[in-house]
PDB file of C-alpha atoms in Angstrom:
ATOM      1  CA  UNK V   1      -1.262   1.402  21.528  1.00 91.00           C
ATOM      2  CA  UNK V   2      -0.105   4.554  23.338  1.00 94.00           C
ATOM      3  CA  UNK V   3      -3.436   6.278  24.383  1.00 94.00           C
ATOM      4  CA  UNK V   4      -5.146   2.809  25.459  1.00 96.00           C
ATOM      5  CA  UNK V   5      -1.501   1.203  27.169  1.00 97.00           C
ATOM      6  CA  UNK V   6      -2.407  -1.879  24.687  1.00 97.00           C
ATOM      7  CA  UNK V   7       0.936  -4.137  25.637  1.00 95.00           C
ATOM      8  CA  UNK V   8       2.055  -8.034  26.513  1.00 93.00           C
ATOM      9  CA  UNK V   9       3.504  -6.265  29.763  1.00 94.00           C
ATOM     10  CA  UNK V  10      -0.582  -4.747  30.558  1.00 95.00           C
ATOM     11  CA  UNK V  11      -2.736  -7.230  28.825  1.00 93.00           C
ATOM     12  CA  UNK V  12      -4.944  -9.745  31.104  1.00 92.00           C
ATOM     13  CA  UNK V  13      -6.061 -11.709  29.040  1.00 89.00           C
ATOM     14  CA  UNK V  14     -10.288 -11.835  28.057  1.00 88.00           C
ATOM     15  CA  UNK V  15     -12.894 -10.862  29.924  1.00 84.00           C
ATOM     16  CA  UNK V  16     -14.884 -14.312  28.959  1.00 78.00           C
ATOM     17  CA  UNK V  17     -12.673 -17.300  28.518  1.00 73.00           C
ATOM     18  CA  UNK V  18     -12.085 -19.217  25.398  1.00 68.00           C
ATOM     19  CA  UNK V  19     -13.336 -22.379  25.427  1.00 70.00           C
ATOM     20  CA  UNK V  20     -12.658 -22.481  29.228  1.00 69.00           C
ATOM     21  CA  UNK V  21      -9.436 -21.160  29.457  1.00 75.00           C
ATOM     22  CA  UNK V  22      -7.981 -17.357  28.965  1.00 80.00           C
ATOM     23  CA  UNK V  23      -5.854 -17.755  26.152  1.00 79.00           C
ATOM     24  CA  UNK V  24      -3.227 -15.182  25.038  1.00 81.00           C
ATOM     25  CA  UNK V  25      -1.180 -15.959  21.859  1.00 77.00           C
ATOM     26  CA  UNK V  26       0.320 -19.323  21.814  1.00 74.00           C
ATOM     27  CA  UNK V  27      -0.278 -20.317  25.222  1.00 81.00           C
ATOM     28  CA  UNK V  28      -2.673 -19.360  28.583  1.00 80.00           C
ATOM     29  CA  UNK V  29      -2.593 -16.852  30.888  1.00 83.00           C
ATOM     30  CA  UNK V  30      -3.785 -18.002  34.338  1.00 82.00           C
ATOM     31  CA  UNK V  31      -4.392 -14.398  37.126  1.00 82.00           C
ATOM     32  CA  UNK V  32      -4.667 -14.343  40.566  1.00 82.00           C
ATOM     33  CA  UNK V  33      -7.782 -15.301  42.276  1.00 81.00           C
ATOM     34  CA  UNK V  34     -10.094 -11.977  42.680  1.00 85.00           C
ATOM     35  CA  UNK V  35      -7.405  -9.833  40.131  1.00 86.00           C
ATOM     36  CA  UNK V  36     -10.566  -8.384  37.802  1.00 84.00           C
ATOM     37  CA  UNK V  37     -12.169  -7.235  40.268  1.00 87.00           C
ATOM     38  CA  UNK V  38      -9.538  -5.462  42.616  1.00 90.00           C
ATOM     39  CA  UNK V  39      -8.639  -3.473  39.768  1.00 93.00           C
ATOM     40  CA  UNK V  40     -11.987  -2.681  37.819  1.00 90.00           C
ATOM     41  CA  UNK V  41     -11.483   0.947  37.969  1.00 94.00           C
ATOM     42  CA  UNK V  42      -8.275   0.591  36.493  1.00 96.00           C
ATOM     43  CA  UNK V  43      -8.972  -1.312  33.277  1.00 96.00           C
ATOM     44  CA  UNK V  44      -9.366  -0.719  29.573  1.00 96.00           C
ATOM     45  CA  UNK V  45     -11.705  -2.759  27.561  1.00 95.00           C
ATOM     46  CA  UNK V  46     -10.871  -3.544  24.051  1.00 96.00           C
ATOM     47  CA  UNK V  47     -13.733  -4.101  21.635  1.00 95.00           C
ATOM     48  CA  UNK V  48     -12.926  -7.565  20.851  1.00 92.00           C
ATOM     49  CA  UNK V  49     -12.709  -8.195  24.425  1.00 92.00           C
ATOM     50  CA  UNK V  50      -9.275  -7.929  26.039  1.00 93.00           C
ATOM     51  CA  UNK V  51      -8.576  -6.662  29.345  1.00 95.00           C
ATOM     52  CA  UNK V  52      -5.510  -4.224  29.708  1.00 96.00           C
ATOM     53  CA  UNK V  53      -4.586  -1.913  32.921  1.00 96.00           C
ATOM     54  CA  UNK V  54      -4.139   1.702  32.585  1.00 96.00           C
ATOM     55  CA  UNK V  55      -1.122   3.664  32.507  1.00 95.00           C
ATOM     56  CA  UNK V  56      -1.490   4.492  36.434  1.00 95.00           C
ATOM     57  CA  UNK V  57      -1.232   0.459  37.208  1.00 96.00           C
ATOM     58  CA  UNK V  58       1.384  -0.362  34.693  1.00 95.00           C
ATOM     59  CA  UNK V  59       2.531   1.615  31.170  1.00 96.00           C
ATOM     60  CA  UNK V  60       3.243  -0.747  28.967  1.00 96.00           C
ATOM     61  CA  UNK V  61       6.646  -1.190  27.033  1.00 95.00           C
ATOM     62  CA  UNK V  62       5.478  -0.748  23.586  1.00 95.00           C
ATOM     63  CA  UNK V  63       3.986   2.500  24.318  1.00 95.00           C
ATOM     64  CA  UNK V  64       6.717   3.977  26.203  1.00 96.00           C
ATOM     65  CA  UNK V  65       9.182   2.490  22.798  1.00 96.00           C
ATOM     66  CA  UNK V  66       6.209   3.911  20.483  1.00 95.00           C
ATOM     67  CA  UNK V  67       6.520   7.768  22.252  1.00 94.00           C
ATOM     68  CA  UNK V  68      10.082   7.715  21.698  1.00 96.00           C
ATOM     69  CA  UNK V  69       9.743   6.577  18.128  1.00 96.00           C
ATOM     70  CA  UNK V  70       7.066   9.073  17.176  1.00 93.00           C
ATOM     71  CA  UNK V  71       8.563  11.988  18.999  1.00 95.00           C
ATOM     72  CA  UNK V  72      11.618  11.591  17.637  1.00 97.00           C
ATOM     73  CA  UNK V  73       9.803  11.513  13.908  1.00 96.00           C
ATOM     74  CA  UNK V  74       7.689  14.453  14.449  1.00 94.00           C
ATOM     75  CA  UNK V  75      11.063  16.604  15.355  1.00 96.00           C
ATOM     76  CA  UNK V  76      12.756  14.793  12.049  1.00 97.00           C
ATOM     77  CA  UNK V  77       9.817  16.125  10.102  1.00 94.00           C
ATOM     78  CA  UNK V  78       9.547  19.775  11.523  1.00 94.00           C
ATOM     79  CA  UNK V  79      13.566  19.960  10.410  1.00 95.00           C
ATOM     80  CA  UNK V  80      12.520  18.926   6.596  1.00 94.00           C
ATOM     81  CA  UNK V  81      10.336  21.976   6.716  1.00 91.00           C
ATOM     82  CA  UNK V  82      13.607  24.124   7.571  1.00 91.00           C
ATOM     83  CA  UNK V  83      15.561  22.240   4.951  1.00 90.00           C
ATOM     84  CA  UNK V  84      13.246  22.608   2.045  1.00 86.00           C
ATOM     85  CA  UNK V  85      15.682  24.800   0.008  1.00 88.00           C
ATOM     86  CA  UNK V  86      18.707  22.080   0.321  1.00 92.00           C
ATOM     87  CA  UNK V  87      17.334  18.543  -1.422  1.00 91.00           C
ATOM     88  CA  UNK V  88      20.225  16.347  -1.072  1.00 94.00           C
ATOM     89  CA  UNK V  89      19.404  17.029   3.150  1.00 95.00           C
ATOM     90  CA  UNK V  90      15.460  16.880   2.246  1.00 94.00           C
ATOM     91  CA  UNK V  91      16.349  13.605   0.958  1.00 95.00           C
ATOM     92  CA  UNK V  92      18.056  12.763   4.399  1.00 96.00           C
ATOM     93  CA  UNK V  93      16.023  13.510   6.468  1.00 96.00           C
ATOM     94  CA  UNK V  94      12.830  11.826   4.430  1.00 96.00           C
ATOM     95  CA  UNK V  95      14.228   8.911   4.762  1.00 97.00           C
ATOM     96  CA  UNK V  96      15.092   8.902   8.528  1.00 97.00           C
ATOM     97  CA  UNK V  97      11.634  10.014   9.158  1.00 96.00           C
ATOM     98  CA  UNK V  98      10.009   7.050   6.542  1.00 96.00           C
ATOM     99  CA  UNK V  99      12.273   4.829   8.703  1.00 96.00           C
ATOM    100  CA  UNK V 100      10.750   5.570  11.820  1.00 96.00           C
ATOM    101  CA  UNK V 101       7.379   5.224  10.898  1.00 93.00           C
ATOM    102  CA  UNK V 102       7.630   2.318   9.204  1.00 93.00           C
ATOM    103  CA  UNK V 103       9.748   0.841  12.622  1.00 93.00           C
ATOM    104  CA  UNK V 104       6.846   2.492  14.564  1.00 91.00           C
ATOM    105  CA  UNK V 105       3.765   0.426  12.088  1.00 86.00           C
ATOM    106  CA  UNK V 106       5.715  -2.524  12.402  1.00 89.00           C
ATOM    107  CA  UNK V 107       5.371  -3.105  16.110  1.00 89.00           C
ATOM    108  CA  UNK V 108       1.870  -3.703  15.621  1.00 85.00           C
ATOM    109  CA  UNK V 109       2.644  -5.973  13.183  1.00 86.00           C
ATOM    110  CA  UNK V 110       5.603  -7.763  14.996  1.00 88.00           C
ATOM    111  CA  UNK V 111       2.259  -8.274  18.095  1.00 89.00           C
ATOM    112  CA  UNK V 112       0.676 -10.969  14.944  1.00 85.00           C
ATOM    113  CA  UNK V 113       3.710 -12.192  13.529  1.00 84.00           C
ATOM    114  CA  UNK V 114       3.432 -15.991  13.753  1.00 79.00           C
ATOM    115  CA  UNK V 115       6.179 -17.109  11.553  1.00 75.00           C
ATOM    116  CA  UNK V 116       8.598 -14.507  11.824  1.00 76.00           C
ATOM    117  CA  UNK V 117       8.220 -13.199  14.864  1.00 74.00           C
ATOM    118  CA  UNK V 118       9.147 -14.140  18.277  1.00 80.00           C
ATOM    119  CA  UNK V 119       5.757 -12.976  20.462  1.00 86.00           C
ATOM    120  CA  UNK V 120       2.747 -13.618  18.755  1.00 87.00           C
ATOM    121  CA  UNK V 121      -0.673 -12.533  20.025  1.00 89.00           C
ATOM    122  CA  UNK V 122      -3.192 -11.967  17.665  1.00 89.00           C
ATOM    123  CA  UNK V 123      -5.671 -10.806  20.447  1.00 91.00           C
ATOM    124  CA  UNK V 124      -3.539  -7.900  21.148  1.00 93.00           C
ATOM    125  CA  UNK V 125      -3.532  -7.297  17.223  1.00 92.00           C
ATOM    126  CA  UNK V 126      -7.545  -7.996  16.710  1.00 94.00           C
ATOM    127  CA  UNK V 127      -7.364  -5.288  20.012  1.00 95.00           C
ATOM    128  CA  UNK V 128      -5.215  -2.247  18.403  1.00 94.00           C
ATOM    129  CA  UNK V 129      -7.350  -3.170  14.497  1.00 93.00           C
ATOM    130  CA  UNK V 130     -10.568  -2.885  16.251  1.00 95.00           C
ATOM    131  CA  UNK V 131      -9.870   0.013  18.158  1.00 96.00           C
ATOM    132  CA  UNK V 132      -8.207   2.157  15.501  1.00 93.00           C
ATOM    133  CA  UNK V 133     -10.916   1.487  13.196  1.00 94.00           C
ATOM    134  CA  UNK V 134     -13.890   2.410  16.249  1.00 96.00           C
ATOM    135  CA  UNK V 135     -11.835   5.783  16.991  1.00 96.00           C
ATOM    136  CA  UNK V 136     -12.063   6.145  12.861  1.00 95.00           C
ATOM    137  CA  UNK V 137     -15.715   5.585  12.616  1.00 96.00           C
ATOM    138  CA  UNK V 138     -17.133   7.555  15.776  1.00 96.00           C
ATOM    139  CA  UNK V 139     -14.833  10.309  13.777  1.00 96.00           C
ATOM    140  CA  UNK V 140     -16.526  10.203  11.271  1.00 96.00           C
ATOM    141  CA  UNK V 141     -19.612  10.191  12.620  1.00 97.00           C
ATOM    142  CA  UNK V 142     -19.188  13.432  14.574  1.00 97.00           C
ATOM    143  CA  UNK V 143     -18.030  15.117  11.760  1.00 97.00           C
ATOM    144  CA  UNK V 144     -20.886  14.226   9.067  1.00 97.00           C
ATOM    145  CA  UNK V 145     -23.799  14.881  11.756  1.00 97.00           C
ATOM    146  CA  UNK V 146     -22.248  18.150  12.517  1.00 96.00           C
ATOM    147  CA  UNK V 147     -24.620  20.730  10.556  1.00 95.00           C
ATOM    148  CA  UNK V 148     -22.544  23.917  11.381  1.00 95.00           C
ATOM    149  CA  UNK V 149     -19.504  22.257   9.566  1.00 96.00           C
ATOM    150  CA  UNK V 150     -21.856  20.414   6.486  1.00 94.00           C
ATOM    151  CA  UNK V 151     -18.843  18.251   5.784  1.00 95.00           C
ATOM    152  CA  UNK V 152     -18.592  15.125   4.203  1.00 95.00           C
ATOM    153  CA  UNK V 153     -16.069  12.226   4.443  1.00 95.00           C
ATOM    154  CA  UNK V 154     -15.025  11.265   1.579  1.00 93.00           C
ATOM    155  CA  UNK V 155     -11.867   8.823   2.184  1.00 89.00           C
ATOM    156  CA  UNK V 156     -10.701   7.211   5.278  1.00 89.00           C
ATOM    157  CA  UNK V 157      -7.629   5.063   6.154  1.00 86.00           C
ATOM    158  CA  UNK V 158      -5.805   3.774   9.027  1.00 81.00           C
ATOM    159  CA  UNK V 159      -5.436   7.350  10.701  1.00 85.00           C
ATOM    160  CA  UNK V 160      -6.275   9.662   8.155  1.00 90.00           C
ATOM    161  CA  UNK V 161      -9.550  11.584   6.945  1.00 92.00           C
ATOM    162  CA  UNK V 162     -10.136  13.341   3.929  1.00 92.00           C
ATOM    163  CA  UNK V 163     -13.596  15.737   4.096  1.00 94.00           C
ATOM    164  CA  UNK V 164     -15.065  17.633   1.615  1.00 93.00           C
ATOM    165  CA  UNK V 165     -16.347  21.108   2.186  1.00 92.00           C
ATOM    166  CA  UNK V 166     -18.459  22.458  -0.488  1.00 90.00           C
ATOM    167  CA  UNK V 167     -18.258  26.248  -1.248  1.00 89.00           C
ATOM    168  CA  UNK V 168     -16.057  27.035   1.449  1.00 89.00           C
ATOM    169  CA  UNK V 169     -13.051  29.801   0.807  1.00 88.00           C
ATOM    170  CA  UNK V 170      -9.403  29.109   1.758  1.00 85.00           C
ATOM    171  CA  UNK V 171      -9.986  30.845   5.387  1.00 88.00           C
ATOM    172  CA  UNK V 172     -13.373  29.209   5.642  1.00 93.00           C
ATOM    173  CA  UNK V 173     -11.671  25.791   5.173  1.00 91.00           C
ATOM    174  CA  UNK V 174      -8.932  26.321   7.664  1.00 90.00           C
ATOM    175  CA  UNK V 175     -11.281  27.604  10.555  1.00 93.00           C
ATOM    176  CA  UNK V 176     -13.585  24.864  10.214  1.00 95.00           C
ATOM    177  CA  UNK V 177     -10.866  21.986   9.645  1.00 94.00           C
ATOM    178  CA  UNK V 178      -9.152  23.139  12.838  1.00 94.00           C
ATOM    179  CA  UNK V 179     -12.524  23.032  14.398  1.00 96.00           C
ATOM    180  CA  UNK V 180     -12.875  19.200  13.752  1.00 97.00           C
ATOM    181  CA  UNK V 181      -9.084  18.586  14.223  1.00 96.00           C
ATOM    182  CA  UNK V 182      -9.591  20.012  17.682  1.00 97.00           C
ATOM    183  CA  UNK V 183     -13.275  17.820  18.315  1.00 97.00           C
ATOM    184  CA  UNK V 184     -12.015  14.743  17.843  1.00 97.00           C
ATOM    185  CA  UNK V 185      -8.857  15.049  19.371  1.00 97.00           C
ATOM    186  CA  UNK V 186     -10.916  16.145  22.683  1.00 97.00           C
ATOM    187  CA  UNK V 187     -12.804  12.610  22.089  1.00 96.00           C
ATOM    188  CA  UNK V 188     -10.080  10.875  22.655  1.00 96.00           C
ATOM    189  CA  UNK V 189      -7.357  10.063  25.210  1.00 94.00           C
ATOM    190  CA  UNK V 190      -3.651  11.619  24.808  1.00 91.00           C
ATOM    191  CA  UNK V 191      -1.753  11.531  22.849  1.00 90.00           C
ATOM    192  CA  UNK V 192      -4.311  10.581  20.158  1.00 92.00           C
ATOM    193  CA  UNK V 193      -5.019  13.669  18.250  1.00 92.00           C
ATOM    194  CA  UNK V 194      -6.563  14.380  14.454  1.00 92.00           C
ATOM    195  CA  UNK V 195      -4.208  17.131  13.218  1.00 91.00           C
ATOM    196  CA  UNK V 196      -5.327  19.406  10.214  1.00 91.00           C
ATOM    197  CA  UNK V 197      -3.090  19.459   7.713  1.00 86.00           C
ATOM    198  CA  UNK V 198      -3.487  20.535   4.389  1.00 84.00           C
ATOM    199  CA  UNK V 199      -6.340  21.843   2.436  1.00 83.00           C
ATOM    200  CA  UNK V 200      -6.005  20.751  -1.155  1.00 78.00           C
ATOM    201  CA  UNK V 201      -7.897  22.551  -3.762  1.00 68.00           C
ATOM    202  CA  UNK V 202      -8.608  21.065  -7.672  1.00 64.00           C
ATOM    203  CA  UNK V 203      -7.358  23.020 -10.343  1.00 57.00           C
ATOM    204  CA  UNK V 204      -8.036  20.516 -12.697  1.00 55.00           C
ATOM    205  CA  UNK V 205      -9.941  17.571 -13.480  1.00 53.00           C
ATOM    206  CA  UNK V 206      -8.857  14.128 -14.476  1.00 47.00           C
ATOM    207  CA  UNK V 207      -5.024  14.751 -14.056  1.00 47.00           C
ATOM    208  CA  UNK V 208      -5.422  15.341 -10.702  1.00 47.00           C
ATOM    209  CA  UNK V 209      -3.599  18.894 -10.536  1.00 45.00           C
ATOM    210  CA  UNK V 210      -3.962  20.587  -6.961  1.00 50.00           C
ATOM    211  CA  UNK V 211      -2.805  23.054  -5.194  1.00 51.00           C
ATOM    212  CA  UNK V 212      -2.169  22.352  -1.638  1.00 60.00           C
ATOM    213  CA  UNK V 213      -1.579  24.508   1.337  1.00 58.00           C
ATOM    214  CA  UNK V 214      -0.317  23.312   4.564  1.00 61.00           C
ATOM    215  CA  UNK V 215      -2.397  24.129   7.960  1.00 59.00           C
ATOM    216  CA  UNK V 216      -0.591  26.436  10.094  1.00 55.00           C
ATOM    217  CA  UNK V 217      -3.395  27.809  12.414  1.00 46.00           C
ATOM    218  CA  UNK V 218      -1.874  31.334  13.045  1.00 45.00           C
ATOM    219  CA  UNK V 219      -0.319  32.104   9.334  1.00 42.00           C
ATOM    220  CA  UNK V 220      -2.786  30.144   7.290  1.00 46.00           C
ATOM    221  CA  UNK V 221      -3.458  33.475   5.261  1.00 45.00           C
ATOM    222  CA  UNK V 222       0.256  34.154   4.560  1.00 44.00           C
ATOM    223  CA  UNK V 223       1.088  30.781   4.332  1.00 52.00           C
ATOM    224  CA  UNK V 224       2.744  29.427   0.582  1.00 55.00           C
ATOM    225  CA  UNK V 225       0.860  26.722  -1.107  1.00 58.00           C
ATOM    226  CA  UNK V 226       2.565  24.287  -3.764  1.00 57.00           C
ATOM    227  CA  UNK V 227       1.259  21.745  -6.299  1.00 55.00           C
ATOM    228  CA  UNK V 228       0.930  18.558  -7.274  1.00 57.00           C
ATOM    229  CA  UNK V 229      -0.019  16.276  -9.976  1.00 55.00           C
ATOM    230  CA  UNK V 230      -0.848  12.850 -10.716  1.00 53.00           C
ATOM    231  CA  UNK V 231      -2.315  10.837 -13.642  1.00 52.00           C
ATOM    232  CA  UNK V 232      -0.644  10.544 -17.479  1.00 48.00           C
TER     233      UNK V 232
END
């Protein structure tokens, strides 16, 4: 929503009209004569059709809300690192950062929410699904067809990516992880970026026991790992 200004404030509706008309949510947006194509070197394309201006024209109100919301999360979650040794604050400050990402996921939600919400337009919803899951997909294929890396994909969801890298040592993994972190994040516009960040390694089949250490691209080979465990 940030990096492609995807807002009611920016959106123009379609680029071919529904059933005659350029519907937007519940009712019909009606532009200027001659709008499109004054600004056609300012728009944004959505792959299920929408028309949105960039940032330079207008920046949109849910992205500038969105920034706020994430920045403010990312500085919530770099103090939890700091506060590791004192749980009732880990505790704290988990929750304030859970909060604001789940205040953050719901205002794509709240863009689709017919019955309890108080804006609904499911184009601009169709628009942010479509793109996240393009931006997940041309990931993925960069990575897989990259034959210095040889990784593979195994998982994907939403805005995450979990590769496998066969044979590799710890320092081996980090390198090449930061490698595709940084590839993909240069695919894409700001502030979307794919940020390595742990490098999990089985100790044990079945239960699930690994030991994980965190990405920290200057440490990484003084860096403390930790485990965890799932499964009965």
């Amino acid at each position: 929503m940030i990096g492609y200004n995807y807002c009611y404030s920016t959106c123009l509706g379609r680029v071919q009209d529904f059933k005659g008309k350029n519907k937007l949510g519940v009712t019909f947006l009606d532009n200027p004569s001659g709008v499109l194509s004054a600004l056609k070197d300012h728009l944004i394309i959505s792959p299920n059709g929408m028309v949105f201006v960039k940032p330079e024209v207008r920046r949109g109100l849910l992205g500038r809300m969105l920034a706020e919301l994430l920045d403010t999360r990312v500085m919530v979650k770099q103090a939890m690192k700091t506060a590791r040794g004192d749980k009732a604050l880990s505790r704290v400050l988990d929750a304030r950062q859970l909060g604001l990402k789940y205040i953050a996921n719901t205002t794509y939600g709240y863009t689709s929410a017919s019955f309890s919400g108080r804006m609904p337009a499911v184009e601009i919803a169709d628009a942010i699904v479509q793109t996240g899951r393009e931006t997940l997909e041309k990931a993925i294929e960069v990575i897989e067809s990259n034959k210095k890396w040889g990784a593979r994909v195994v998982y994907g969801d939403t805005d995450s990516l979990f590769i496998y890298l066969q044979g590799r040592t710890k320092d081996q993994a980090f390198i090449t992880g930061n490698e595709m972190a940084d590839t993909i994040t240069e695919m894409n516009p700001a502030p979307i970026k794919l940020k390595f960040e742990k490098n999990p390694r089985s100790q044990r089949r079945q239960r699930i026991l690994s030991g994980i250490l965190e990405a920290n691209t200057r440490w990484h080979r003084f860096c403390t790992g930790f485990y965890i465990c799932k499964g009965s």
